Short mmCIF file of C-alpha atoms and ligand atoms in Angstrom, two decimals:
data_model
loop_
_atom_site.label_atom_id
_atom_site.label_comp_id
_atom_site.label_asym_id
_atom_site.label_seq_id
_atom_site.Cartn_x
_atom_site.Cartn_y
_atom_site.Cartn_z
CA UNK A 1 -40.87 -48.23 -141.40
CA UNK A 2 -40.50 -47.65 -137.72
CA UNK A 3 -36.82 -47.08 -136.16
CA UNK A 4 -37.14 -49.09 -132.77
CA UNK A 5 -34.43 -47.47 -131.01
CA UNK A 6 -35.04 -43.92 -131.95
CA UNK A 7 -38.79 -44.42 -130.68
CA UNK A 8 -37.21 -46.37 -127.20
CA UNK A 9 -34.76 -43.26 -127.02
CA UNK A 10 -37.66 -40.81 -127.63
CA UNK A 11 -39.66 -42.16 -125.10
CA UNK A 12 -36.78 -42.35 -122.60
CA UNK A 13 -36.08 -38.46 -123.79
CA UNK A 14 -40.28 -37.83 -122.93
CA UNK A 15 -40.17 -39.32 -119.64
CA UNK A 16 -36.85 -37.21 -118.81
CA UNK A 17 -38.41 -34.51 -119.89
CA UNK A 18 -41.82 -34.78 -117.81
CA UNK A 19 -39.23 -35.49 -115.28
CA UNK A 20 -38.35 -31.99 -115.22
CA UNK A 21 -41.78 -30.27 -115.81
CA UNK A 22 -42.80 -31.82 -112.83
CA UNK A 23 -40.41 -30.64 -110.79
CA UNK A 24 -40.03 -27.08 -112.37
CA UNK A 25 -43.77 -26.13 -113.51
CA UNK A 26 -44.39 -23.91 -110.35
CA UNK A 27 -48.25 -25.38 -109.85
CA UNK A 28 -49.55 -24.17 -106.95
CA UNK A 29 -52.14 -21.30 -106.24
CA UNK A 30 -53.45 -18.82 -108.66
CA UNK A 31 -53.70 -15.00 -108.68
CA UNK A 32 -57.52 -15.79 -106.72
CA UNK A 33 -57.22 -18.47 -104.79
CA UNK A 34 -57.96 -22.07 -105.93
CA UNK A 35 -55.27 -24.76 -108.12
CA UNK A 36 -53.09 -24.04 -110.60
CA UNK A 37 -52.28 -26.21 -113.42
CA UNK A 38 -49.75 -26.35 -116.22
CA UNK A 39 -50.91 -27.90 -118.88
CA UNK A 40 -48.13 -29.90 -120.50
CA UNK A 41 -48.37 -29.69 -124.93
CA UNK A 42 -46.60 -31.96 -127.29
CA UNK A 43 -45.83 -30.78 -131.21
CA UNK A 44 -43.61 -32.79 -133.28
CA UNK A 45 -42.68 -28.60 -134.90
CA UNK A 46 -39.62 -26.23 -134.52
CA UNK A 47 -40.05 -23.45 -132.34
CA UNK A 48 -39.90 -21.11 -135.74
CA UNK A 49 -43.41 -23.08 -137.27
CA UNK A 50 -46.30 -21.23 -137.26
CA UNK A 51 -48.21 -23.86 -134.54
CA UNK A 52 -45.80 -23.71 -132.07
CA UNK A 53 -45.82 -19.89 -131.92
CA UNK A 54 -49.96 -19.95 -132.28
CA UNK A 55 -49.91 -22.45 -128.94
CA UNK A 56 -47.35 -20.32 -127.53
CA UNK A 57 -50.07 -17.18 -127.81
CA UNK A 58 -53.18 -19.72 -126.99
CA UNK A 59 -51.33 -20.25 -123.45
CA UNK A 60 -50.60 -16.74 -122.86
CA UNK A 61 -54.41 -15.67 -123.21
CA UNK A 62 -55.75 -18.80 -121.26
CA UNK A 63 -53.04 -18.21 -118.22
CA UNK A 64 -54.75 -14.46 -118.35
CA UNK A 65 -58.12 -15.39 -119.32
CA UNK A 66 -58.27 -18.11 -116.00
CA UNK A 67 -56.36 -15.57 -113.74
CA UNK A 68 -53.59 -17.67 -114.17
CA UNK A 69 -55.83 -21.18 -113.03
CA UNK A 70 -54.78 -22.53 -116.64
CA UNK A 71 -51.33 -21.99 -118.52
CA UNK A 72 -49.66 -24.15 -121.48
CA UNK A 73 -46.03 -25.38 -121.59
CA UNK A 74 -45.31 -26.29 -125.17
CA UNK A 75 -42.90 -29.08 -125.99
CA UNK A 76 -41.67 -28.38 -129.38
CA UNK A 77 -39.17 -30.62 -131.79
CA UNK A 78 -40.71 -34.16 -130.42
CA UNK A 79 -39.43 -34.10 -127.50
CA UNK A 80 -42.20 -35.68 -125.91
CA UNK A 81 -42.15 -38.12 -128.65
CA UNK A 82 -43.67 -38.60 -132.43
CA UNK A 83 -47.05 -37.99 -132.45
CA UNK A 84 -47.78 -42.12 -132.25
CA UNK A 85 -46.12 -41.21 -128.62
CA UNK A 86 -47.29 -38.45 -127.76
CA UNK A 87 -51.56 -39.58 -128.67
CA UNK A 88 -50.64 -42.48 -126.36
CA UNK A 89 -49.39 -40.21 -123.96
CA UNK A 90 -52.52 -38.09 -124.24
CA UNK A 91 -54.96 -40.90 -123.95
CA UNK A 92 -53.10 -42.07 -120.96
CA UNK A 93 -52.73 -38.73 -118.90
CA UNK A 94 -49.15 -38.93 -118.54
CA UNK A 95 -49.10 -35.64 -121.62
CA UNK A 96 -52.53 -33.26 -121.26
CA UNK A 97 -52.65 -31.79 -125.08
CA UNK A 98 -50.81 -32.39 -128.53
CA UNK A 99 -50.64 -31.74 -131.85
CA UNK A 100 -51.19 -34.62 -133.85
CA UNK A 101 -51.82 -34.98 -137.62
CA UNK A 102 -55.76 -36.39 -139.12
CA UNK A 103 -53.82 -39.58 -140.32
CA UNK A 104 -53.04 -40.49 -136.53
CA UNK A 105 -56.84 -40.26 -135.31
CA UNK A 106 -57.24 -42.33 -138.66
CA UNK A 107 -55.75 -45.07 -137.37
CA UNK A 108 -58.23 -44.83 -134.04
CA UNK A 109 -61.94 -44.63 -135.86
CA UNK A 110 -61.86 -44.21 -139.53
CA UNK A 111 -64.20 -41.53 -140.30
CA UNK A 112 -61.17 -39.11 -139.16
CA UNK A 113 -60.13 -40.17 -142.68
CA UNK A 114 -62.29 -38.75 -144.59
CA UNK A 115 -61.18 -35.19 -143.86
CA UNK A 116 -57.61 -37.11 -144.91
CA UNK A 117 -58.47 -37.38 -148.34
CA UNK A 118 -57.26 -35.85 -151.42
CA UNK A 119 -58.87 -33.12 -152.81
CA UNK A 120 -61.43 -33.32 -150.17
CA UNK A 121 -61.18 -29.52 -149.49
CA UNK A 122 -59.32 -27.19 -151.80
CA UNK A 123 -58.96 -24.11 -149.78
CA UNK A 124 -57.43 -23.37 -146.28
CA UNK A 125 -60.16 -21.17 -145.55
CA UNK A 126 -63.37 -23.25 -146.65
CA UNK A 127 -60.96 -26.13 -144.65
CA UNK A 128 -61.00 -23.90 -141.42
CA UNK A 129 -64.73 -23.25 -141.40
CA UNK A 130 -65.79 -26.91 -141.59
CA UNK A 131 -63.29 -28.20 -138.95
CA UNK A 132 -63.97 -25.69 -136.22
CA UNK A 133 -67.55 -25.49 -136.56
CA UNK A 134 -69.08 -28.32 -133.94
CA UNK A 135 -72.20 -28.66 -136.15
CA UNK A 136 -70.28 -29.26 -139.01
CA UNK A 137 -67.82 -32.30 -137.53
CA UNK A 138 -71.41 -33.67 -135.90
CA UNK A 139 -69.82 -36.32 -133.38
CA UNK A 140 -66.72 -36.93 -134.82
CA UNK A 141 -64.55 -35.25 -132.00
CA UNK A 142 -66.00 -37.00 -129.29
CA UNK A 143 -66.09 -40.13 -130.86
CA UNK A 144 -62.86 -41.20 -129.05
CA UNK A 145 -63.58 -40.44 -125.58
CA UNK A 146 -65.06 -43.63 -124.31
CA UNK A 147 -62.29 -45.64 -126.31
CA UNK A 148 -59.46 -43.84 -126.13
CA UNK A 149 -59.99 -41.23 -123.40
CA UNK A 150 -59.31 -38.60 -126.20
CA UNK A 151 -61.40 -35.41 -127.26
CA UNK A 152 -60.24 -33.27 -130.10
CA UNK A 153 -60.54 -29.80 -128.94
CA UNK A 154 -60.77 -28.78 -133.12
CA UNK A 155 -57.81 -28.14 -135.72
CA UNK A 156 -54.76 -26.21 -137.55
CA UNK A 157 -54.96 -26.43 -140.98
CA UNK A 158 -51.54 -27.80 -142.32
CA UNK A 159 -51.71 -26.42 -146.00
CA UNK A 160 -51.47 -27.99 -149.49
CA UNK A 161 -49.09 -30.38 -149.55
CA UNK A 162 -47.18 -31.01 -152.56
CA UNK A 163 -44.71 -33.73 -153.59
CA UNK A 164 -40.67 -33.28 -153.41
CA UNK A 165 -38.03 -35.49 -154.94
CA UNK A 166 -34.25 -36.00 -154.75
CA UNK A 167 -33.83 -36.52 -158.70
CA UNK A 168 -35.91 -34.36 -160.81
CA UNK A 169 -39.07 -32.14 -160.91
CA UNK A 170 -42.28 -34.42 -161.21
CA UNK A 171 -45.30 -33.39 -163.84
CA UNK A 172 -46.90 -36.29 -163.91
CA UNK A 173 -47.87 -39.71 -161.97
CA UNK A 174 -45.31 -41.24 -164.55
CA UNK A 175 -42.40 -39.41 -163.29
CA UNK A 176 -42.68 -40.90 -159.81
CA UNK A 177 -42.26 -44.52 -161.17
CA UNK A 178 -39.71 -46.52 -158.74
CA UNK A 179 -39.32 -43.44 -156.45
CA UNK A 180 -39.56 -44.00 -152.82
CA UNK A 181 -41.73 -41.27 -151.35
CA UNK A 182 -42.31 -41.08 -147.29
CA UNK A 183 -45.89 -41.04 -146.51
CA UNK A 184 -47.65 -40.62 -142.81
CA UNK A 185 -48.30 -43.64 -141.37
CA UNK A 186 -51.54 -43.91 -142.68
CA UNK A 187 -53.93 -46.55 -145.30
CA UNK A 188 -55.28 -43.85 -146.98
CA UNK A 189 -51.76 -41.88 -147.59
CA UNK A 190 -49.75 -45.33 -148.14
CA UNK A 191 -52.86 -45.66 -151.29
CA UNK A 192 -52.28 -42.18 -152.15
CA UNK A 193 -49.12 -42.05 -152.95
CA UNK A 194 -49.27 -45.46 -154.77
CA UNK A 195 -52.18 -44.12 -156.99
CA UNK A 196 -49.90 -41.06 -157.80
CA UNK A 197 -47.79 -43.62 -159.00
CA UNK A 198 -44.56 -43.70 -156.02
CA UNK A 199 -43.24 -46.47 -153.88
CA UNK A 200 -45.34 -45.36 -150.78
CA UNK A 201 -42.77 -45.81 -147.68
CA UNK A 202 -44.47 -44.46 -143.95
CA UNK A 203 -42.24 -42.83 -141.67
CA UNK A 204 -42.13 -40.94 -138.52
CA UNK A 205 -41.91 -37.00 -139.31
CA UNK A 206 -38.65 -36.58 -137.46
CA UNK A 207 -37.07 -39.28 -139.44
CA UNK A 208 -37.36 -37.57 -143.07
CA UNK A 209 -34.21 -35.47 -142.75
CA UNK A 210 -32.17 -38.19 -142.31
CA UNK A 211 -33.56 -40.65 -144.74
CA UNK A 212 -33.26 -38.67 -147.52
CA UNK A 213 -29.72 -37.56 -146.88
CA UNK A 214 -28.93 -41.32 -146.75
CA UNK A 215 -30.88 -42.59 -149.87
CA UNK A 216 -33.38 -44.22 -147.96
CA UNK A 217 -36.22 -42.26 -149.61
CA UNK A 218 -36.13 -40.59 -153.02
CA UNK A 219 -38.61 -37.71 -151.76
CA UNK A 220 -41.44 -37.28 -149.51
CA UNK A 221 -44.79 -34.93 -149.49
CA UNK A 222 -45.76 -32.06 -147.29
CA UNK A 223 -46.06 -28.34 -147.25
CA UNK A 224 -43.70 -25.48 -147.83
CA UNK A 225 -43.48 -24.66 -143.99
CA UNK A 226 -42.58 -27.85 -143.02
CA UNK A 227 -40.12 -28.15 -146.25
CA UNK A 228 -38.24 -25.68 -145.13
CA UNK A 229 -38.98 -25.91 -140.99
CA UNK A 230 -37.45 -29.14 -140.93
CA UNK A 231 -34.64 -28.65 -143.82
CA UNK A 232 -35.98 -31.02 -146.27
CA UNK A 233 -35.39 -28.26 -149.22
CA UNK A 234 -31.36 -29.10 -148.63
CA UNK A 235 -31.58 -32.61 -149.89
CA UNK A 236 -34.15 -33.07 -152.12
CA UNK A 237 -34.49 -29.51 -154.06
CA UNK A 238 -37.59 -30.78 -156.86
CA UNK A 239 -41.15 -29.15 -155.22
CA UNK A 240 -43.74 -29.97 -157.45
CA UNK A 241 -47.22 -28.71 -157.08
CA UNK A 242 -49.05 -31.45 -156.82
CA UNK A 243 -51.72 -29.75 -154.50
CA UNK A 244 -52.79 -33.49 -153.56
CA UNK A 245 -54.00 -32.52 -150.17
CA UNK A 246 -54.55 -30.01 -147.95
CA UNK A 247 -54.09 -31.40 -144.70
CA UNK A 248 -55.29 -30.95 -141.00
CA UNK A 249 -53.53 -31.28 -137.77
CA UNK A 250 -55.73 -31.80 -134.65
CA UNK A 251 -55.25 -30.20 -131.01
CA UNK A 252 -56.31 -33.43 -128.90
CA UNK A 253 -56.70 -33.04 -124.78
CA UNK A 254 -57.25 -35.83 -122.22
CA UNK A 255 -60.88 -36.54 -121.66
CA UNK A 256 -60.78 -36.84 -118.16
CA UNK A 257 -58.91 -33.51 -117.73
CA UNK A 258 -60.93 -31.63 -120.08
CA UNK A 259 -64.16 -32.43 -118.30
CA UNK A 260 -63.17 -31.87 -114.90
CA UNK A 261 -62.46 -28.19 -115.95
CA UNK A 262 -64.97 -25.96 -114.24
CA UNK A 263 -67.42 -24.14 -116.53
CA UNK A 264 -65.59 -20.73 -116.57
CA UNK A 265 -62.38 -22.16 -117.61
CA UNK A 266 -63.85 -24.23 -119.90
CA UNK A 267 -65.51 -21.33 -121.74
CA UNK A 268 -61.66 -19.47 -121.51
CA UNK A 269 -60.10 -22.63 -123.00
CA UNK A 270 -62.45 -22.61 -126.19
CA UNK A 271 -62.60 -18.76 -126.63
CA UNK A 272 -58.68 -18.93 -126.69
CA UNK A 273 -58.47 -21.96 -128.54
CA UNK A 274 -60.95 -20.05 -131.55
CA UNK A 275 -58.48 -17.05 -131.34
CA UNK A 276 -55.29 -19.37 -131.93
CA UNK A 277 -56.51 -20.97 -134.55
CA UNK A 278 -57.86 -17.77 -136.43
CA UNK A 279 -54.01 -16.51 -135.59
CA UNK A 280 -52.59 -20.04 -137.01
CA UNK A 281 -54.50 -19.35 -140.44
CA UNK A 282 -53.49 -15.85 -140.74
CA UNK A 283 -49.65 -17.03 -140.10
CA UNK A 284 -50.10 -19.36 -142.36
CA UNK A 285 -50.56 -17.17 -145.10
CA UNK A 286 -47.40 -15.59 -144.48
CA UNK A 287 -44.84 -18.41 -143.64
CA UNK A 288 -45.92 -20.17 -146.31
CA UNK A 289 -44.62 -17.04 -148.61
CA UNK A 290 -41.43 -17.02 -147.06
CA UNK A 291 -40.68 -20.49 -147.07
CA UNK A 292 -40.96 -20.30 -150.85
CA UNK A 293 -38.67 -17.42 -150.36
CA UNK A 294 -35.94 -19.11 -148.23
CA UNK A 295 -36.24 -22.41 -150.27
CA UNK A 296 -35.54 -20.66 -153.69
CA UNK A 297 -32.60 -18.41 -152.25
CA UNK A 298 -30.86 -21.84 -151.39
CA UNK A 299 -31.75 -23.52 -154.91
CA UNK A 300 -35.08 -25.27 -154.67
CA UNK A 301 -36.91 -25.49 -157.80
CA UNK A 302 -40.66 -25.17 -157.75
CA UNK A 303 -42.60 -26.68 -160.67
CA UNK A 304 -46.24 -27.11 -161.51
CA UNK A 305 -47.95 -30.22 -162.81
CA UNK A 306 -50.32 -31.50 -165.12
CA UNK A 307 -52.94 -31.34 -162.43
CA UNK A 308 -55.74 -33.44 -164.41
CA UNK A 309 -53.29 -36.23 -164.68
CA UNK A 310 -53.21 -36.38 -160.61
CA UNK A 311 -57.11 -36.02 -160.15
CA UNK A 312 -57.53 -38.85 -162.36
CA UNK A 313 -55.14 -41.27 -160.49
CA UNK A 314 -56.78 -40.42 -157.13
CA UNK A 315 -60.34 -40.24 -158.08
CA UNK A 316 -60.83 -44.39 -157.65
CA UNK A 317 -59.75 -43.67 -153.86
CA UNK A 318 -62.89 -42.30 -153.19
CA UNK A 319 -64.69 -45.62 -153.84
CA UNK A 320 -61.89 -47.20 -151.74
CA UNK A 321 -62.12 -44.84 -148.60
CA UNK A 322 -65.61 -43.41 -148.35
CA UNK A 323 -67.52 -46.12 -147.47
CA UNK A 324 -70.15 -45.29 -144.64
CA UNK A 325 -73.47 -42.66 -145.04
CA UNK A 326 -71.04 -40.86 -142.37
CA UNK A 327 -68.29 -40.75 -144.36
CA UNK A 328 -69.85 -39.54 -147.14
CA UNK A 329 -71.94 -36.94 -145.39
CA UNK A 330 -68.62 -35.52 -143.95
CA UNK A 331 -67.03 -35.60 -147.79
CA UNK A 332 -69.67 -33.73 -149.38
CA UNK A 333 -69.46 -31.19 -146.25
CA UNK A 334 -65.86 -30.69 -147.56
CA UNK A 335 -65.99 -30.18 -150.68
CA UNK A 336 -69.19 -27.97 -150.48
CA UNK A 337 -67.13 -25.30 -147.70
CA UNK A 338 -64.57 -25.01 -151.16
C1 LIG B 401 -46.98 -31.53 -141.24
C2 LIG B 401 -47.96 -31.60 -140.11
C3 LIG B 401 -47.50 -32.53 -139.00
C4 LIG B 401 -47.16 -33.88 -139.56
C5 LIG B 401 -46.16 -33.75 -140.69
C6 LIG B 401 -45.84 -35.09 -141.32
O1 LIG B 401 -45.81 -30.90 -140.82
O2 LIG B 401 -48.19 -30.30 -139.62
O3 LIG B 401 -48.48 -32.69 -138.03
O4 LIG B 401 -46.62 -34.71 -138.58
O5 LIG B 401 -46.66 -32.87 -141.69
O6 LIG B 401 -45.76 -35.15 -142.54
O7 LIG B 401 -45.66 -36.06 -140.58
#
């Protein structure tokens, strides 16, 4: 379900906003001589999530790294947009980087969804080795440059995500029965949630809040950072450890920008870009702890679940979703990195 006028208004909001960057970015010369160039970042996250203060470092280090040739202005809260928007914006130039989740480049070339799937990896860290490592992703991360203009630069793991309800804890695929449960808009997720037995309803991230106040959604899925970043935990209190998916959110750049960077800031953009994501992971870690923390002080329950129950409603997705030697070979790569 997609709310016309709030994505008109956004996109009125993003062009305001670029509005402004352009006139207050301060581009010009840097430290040596030569162009300067903000680049302009879009992130759907608070300014307390662990990505937005990881890409707040990454642009720090790469205005120092370039002597001040490169520097990143982060856009935080969708104001440039939900990431539908803001991947448009990307492929078109008008935005040079954002944050998007997998299930949007899933809806570009489907072999990003294999990396989508539940259960494909079942630890942040084995997660982080595959989808940084360029051998590992083969050409998966160029494979929309001459079709969309976008290259994926690599990715921020976005932790286990877990089901949450208005009505009661869930323990098994049963207990979800009739309950409408947001899902990205995604195939694969929109399956997902229907094998673990929900009313799948997709939804723009900034929408949940208000949904769920109002009724229009029983409960939706996602990690304890974003439960608690964007307030979820205060109207629908049942977490239930589902551990369906740990999911990936991918740092996308304009092709034509990327490759007009000269080779020395090229090499500064990717050495920053490892050390922000090796500082994402390590945040992770931590938030994830005291999200738990915060949700509990304000009377979130957190259950477990009969776990075998969930494997054995998703496992038929596999025959459903993997369906090229690609796709396969990039499956068993997951689930062999643990
Ligand atoms: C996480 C993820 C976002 C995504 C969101 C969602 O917060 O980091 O990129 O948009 O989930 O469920 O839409």
């Amino acid at each position: 379900m997609r709310n016309t006028t709030l994505l008109r208004s956004g996109a009125v909001a993003a062009v305001a906003a670029l509005a402004l960057a352009a006139c207050g970015s301060g581009d010009g010369d840097a430290a040596g001589g030569g162009e300067s160039k903000t680049l302009k970042l879009a992130l759907n996250q608070t300014e307390q999530h662990p990505s937005f203060i990881a890409l707040e470092n990454f642009g720090k280090r790469l205005k120092e790294s370039t002597g001040g040739r490169l520097s990143v202005q982060v856009y935080p809260n969708e104001t440039l947009g939900a990431q539908q928007e803001t991947l448009q914006l990307v492929s078109d130039g008008t935005v040079d980087l954002a944050i998007v989740s997998g299930t949007q480049l899933e809806n570009l070339n489907k072999d990003f969804s294999v990396f989508n799937m539940p259960l494909a990896f079942s630890s942040v860290e084995g997660q982080m080795k595959v989808v940084n490592d360029q051998k590992a992703v083969g050409d998966l991360y160029s494979s929309l440059e001459a079709s969309n203009k976008v290259t994926v630069v690599g990715a921020f793991t976005q932790g286990t995500r877990n089901v949450y309800s208005k009505k009661a804890p869930i323990n098994t695929p049963a207990d979800l029965k009739g309950q409408k449960i947001r899902v990205q808009e995604s195939d694969l997720h929109t399956s997902m949630i229907s094998a673990m037995g929900a009313s799948a309803t997709p939804m723009a991230f900034g929408e949940v809040y208000t949904a769920l106040q109002a009724g229009v959604l029983d409960g939706a899925e996602n990690n304890e950072v974003s439960y608690v970043t964007q307030k979820h935990f205060e109207v629908a209190k049942f977490y239930s450890r589902t551990n369906h998916l740990v999911g990936l959110d991918y740092l996308v750049v304009n092709s034509d920008l990327v490759k007009g960077f000269s080779g020395e800031d090229k090499a500064a953009f990717d050495k920053e870009w490892a050390a922000a994501w090796a500082e994402h992971t390590e945040l992770w870690g931590k938030e994830t702890e005291k999200a738990i923390a915060t949700a509990e002080a304000a009377g979130a329950k957190f259950n477990d679940v009969d776990a075998a129950a969930f494997e054995a409603a998703l496992e038929p997705l596999k025959e459903k979703f993997l369906t090229s030697d690609v796709q396969k070979k990039l499956y068993e790569t997951a689930q062999a990195a643990g």
